[in-house]
PDB file of C-alpha atoms in Angstrom:
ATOM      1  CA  UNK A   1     -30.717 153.968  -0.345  1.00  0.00           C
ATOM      2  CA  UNK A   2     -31.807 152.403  -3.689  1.00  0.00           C
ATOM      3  CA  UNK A   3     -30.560 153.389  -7.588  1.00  0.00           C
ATOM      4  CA  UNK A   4     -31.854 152.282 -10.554  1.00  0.00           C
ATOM      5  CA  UNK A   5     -29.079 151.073 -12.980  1.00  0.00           C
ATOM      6  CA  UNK A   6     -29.719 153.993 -16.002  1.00  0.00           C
ATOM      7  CA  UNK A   7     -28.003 151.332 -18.011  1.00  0.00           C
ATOM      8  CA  UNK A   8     -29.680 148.029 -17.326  1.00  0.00           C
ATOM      9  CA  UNK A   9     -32.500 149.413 -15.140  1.00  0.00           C
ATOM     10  CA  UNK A  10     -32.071 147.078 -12.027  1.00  0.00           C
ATOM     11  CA  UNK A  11     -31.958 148.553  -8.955  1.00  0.00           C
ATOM     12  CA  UNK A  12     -29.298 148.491  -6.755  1.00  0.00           C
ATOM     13  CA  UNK A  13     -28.676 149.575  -3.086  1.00  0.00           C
ATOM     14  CA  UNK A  14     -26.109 152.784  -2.211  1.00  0.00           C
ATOM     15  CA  UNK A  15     -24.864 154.185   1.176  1.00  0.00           C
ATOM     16  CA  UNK A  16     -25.214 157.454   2.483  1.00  0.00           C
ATOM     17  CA  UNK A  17     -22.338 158.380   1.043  1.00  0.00           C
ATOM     18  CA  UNK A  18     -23.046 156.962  -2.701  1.00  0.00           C
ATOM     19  CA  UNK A  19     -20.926 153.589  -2.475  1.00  0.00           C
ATOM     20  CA  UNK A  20     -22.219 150.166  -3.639  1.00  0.00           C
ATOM     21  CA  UNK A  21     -23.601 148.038  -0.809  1.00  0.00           C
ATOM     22  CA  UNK A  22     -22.779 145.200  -2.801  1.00  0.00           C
ATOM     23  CA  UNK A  23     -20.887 145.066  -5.927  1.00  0.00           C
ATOM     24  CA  UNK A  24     -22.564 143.705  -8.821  1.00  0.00           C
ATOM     25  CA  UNK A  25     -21.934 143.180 -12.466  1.00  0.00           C
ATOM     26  CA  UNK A  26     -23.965 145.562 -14.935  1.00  0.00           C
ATOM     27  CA  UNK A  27     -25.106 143.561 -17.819  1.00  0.00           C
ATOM     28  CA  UNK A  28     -26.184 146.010 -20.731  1.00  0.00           C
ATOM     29  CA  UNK A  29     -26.595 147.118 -24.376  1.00  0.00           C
ATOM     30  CA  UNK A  30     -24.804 151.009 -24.957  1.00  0.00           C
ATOM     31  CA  UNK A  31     -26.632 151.515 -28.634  1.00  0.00           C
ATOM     32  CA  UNK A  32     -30.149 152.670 -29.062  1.00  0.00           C
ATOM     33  CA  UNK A  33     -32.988 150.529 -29.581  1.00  0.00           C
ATOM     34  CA  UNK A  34     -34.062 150.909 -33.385  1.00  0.00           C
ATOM     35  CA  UNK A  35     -36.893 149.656 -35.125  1.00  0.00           C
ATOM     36  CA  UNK A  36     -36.232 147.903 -38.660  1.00  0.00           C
ATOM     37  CA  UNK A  37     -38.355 146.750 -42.001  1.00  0.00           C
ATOM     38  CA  UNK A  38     -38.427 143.444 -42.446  1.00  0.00           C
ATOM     39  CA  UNK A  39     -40.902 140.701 -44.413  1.00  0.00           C
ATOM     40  CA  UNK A  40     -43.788 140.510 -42.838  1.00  0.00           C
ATOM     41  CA  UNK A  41     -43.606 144.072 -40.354  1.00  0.00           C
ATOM     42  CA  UNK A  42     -40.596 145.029 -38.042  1.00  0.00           C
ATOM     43  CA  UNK A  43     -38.262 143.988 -35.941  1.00  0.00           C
ATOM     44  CA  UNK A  44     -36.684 145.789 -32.745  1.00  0.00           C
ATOM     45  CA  UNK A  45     -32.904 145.484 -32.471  1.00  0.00           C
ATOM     46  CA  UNK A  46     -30.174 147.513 -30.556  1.00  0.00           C
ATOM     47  CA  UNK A  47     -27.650 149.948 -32.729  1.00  0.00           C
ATOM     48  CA  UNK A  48     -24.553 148.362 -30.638  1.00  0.00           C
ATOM     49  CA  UNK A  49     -24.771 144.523 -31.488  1.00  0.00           C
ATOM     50  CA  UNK A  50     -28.017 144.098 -33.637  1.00  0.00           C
ATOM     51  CA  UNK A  51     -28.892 142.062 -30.742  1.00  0.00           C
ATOM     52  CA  UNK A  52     -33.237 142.048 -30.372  1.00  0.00           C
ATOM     53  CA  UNK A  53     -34.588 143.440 -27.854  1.00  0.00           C
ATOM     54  CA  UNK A  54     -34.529 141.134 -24.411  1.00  0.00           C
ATOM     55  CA  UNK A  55     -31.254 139.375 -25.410  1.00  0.00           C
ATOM     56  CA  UNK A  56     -28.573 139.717 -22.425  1.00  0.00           C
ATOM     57  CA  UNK A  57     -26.089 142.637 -22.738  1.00  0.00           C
ATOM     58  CA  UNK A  58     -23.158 142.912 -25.399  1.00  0.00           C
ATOM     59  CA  UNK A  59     -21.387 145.063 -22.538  1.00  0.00           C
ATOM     60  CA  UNK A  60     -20.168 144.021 -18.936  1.00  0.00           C
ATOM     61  CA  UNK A  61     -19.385 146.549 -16.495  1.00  0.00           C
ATOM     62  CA  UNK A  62     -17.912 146.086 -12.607  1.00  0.00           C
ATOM     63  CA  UNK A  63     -20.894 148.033 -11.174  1.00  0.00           C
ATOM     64  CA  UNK A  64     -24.467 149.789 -11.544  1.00  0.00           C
ATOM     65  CA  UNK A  65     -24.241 153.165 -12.271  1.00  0.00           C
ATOM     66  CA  UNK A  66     -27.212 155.898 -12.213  1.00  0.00           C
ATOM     67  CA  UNK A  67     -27.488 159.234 -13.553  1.00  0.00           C
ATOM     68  CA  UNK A  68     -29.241 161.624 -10.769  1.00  0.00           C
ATOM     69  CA  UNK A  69     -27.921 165.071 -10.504  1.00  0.00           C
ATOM     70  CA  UNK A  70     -27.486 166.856  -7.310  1.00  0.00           C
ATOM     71  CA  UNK A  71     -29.660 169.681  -6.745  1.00  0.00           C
ATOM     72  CA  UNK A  72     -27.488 171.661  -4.791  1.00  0.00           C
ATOM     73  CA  UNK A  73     -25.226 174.415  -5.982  1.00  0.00           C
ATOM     74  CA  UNK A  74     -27.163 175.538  -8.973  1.00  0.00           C
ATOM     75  CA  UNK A  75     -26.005 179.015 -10.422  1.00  0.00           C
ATOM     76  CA  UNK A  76     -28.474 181.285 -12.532  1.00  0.00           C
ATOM     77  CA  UNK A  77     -26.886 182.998 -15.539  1.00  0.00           C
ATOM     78  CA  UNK A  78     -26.772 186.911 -14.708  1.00  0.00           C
ATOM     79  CA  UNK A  79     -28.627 189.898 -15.245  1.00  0.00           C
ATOM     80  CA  UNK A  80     -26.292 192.576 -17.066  1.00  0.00           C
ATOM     81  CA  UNK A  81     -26.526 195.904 -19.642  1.00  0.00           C
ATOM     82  CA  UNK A  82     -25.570 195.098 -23.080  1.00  0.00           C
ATOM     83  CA  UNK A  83     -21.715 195.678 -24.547  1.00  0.00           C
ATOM     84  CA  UNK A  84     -21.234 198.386 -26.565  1.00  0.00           C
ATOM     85  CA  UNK A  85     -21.676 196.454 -29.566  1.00  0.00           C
ATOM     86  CA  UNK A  86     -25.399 196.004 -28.234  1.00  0.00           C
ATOM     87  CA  UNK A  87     -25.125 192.118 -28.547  1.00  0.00           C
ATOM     88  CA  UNK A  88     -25.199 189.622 -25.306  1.00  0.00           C
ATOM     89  CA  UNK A  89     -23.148 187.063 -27.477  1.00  0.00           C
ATOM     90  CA  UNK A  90     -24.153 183.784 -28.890  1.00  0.00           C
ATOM     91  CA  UNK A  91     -22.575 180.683 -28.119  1.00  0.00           C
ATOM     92  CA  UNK A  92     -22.645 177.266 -29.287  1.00  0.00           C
ATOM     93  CA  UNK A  93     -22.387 174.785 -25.353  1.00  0.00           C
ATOM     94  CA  UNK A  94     -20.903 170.908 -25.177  1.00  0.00           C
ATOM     95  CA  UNK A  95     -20.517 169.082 -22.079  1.00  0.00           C
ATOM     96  CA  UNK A  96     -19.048 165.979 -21.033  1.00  0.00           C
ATOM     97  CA  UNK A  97     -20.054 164.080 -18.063  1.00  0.00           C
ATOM     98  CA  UNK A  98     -18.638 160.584 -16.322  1.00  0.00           C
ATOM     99  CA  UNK A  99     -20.640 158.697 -13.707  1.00  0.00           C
ATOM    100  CA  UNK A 100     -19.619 158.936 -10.074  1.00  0.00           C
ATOM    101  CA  UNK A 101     -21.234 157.330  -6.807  1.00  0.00           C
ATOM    102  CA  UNK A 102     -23.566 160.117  -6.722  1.00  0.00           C
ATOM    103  CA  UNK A 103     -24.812 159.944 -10.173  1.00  0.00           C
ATOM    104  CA  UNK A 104     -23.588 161.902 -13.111  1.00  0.00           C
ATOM    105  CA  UNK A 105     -20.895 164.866 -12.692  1.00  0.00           C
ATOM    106  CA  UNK A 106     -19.341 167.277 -15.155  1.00  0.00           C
ATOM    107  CA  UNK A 107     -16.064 166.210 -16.497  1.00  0.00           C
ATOM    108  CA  UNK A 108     -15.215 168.835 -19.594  1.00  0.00           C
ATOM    109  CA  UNK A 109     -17.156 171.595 -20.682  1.00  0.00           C
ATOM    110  CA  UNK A 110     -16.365 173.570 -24.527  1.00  0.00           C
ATOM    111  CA  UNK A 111     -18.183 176.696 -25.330  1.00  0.00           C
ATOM    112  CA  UNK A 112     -17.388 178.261 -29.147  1.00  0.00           C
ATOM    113  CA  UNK A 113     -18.236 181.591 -30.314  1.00  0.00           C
ATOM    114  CA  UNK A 114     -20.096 182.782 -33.398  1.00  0.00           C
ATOM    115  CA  UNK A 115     -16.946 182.996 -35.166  1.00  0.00           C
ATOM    116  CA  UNK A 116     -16.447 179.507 -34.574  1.00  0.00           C
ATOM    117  CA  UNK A 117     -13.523 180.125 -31.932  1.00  0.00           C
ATOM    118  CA  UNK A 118     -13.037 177.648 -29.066  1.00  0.00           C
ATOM    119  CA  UNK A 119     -12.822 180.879 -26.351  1.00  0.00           C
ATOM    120  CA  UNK A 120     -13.043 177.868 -22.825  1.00  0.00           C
ATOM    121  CA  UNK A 121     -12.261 174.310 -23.177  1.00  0.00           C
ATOM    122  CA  UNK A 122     -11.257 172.648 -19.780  1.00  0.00           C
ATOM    123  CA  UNK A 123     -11.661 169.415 -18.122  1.00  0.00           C
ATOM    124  CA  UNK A 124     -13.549 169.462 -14.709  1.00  0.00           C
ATOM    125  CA  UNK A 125     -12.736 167.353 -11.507  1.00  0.00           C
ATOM    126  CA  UNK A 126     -15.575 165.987 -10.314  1.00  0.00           C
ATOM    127  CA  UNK A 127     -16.845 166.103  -6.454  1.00  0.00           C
ATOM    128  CA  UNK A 128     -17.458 162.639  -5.848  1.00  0.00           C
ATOM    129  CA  UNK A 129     -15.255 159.477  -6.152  1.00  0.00           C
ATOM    130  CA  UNK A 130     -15.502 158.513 -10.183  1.00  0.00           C
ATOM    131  CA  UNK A 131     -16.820 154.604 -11.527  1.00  0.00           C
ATOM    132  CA  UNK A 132     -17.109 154.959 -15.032  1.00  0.00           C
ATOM    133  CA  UNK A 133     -15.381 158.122 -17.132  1.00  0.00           C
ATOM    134  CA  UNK A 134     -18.171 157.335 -20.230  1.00  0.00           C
ATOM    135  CA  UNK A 135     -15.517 157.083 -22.187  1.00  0.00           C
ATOM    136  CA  UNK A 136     -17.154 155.831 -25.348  1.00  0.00           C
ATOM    137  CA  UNK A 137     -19.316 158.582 -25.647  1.00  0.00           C
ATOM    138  CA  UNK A 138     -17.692 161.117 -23.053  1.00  0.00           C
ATOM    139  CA  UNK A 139     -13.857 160.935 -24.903  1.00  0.00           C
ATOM    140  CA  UNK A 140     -12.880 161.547 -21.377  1.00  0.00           C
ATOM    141  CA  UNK A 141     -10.268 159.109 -19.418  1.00  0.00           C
ATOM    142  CA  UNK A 142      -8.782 158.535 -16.279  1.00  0.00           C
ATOM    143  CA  UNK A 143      -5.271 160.470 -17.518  1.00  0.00           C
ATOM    144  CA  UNK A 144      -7.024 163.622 -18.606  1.00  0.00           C
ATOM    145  CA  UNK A 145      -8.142 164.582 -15.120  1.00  0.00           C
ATOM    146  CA  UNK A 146      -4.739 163.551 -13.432  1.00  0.00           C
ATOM    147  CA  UNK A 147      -3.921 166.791 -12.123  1.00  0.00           C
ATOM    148  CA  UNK A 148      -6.995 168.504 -12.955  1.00  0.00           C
ATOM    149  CA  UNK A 149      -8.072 170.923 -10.186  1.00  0.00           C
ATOM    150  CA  UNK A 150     -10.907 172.889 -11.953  1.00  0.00           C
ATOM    151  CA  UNK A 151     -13.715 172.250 -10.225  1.00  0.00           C
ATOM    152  CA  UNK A 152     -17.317 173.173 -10.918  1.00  0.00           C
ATOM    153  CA  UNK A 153     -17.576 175.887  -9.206  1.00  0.00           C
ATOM    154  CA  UNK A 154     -14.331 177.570 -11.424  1.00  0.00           C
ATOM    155  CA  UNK A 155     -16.561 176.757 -14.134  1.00  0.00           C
ATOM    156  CA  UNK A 156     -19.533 178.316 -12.991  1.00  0.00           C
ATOM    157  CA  UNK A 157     -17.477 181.600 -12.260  1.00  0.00           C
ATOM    158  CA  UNK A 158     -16.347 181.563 -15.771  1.00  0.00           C
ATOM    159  CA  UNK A 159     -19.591 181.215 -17.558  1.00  0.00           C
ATOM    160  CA  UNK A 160     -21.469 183.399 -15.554  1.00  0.00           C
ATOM    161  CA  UNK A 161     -18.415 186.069 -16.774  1.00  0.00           C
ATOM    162  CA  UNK A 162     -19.769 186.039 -20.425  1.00  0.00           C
ATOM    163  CA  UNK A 163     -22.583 184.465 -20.421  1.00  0.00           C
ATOM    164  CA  UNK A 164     -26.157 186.582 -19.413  1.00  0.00           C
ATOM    165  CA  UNK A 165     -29.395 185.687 -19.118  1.00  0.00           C
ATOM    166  CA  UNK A 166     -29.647 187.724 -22.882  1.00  0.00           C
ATOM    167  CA  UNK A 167     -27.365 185.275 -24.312  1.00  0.00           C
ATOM    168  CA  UNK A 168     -27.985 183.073 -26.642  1.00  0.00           C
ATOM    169  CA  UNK A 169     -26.533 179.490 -26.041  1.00  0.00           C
ATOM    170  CA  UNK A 170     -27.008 176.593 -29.073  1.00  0.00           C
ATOM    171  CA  UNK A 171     -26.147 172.985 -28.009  1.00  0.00           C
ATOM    172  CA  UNK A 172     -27.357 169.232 -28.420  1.00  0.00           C
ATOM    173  CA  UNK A 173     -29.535 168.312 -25.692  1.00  0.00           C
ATOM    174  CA  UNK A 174     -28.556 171.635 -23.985  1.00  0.00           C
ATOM    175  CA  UNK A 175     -30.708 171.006 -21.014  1.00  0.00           C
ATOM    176  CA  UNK A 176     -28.758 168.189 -20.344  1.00  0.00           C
ATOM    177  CA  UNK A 177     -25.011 170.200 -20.433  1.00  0.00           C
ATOM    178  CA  UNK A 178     -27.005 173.130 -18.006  1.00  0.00           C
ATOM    179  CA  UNK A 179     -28.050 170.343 -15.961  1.00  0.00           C
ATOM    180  CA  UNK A 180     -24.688 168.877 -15.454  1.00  0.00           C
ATOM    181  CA  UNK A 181     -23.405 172.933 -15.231  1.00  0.00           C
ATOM    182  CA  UNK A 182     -25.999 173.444 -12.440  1.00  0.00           C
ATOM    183  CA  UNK A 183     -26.427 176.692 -14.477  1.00  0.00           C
ATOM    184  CA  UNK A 184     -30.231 178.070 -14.459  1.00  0.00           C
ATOM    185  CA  UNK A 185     -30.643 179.826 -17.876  1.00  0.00           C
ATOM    186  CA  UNK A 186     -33.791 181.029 -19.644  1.00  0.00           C
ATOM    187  CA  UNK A 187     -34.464 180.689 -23.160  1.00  0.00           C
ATOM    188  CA  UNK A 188     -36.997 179.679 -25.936  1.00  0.00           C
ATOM    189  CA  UNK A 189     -35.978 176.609 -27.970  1.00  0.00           C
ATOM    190  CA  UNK A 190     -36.753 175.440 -31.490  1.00  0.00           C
ATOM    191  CA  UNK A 191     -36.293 171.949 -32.962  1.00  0.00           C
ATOM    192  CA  UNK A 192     -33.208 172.340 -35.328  1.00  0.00           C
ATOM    193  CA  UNK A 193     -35.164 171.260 -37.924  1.00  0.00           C
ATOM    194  CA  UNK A 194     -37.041 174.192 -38.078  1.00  0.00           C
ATOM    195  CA  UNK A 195     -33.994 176.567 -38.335  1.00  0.00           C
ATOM    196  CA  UNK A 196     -31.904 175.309 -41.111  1.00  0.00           C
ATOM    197  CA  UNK A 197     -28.991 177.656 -40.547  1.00  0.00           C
ATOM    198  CA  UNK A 198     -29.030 176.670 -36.582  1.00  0.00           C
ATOM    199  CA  UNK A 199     -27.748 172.700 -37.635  1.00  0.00           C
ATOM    200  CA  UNK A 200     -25.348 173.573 -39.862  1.00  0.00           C
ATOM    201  CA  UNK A 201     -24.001 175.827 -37.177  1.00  0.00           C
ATOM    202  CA  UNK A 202     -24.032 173.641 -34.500  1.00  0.00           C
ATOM    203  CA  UNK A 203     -22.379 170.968 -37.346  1.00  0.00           C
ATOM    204  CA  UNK A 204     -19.704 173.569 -37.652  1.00  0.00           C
ATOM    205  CA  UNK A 205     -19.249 174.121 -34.109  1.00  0.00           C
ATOM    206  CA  UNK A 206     -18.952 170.248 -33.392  1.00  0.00           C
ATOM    207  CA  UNK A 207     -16.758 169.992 -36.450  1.00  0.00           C
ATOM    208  CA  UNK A 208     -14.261 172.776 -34.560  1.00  0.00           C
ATOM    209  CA  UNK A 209     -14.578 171.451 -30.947  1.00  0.00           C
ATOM    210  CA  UNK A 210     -13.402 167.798 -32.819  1.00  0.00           C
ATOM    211  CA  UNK A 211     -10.540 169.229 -34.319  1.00  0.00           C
ATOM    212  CA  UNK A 212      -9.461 170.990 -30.956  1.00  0.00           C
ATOM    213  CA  UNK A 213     -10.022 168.077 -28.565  1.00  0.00           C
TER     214      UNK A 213
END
C-alpha cells in the first residue's frame, strides 16, 4: 500500500499491517513556510531554519511517517436532559497525538472547565506500534506512556460521561483533537477573532493546562 510522507511529501510503500517496506530516511523542514518583505518584493523561507523554500531539510528522521486516521470506532457525543443547573457545560479540549504505522493516534487528551479547572488529563496508549512520539510539538515521550494502559476507548467512555451533544467544547484546531478522539460532535464555530472573550479564554485555558503538564 502507498503513504505519502505528511512531512516531506514522498511517497512511500506500507504493508498490510502499516510497517515500512523499506526503510528510508525522511528529509524535512518542521517550521511553517512564511512569506517575508524584502527589497525589491518577498521572499519565502521556513520558520525552523530560515532556510528558502526548496533547500533540503534542517531535520532527519529514520522513517516516513503519514497522518491518516482510521475511520473505525468513531463515538458520537450523547443525547441527554439538562442538569439541574440547566447548563450542558462548556469546556475548553487539547489533544496530543504521535505518529504510528497506521498514521496518527491519540497520545494525551486535557479537557478544562469554565472555571479553568483541569477536571481529565491522561495519557493514551495508542493501538498501533509507535515511530515518532511528535515530541517537539506533542510534549509527549517514550517514558510517559511506559505503563500507560488507557486506551481510546477509556477515553471515549469518559467524555461521552460529561460531555453532550449540548455542550459546548472550545479548542485550537478542535476538529483535529475530535478527529484523533474519533468523537462525532455537532457544533457551530466562529473564528476567535470574532469573539474576543473566546481567545483570551482559550489563552487562559492553555496557560492552566501548561502549568499542570
Amino acid at each position: 500500500m502507498k503513504r505519502i510522507c505528511c512531512r516531506c511529501g514522498a511517497t512511500f510503500s506500507v504493508s498490510q499491517s502499516g510497517r515500512h517496506v523499506r526503510k528510508e530516511e525522511c528529509n524535512y523542514h518542521y517550521g511553517k513556510v512564511k512569506e517575508n518583505k524584502v527589497p525589491g518584493g518577498m521572499e519565502t523561507r521556513y520558520t525552523c531554519c530560515e532556510g528558502a523554500i526548496g533547500t533540503p531539510g534542517c531535520q532527519v528522521f529514520k522513517l516516513h511517517v503519514h497522518d491518516a486516521v482510521s475511520l473505525y470506532g468513531f463515538v458520537s457525543s450523547p443525547q441527554r436532559s439538562l442538569h439541574d443547573s440547566g447548563c450542558p457545560g462548556v469546556f475548553a479540549l487539547d489533544c496530543e497525538m504521535c505518529y504510528t504505522t497506521h498514521g496518527l493516534e491519540l497520545a494525551r487528551v486535557t479537557v478544562v472547565n469554565s472555571s479553568l479547572q483541569v477536571i481529565y488529563d491522561t495519557f493514551v496508549k495508542p493501538d498501533n506500534e509507535v515511530i515518532d512520539y511528535n515530541t517537539r510539538f506533542s510534549g509527549v515521550t517514550e517514558e510517559d506512556l511506559i505503563g500507560c494502559s488507557s486506551s481510546i476507548r477509556d477515553v471515549q467512555e469518559v467524555l461521552q460521561s460529561f460531555i453532550s451533544a449540548d455542550t459546548i467544547l472550545i479548542g485550537h484546531s478542535l476538529e483535529k483533537d475530535l478527529c484523533a478522539l474519533k468523537f462525532r460532535f455537532s457544533f457551530f464555530t466562529a473564528p476567535l477573532w470574532t469573539l474576543p472573550w473566546y481567545s483570551r479564554t482559550v489563552s487562559d485555558c492553555r496557560t492552566n493546562e501548561g502549568s499542570v503538564a
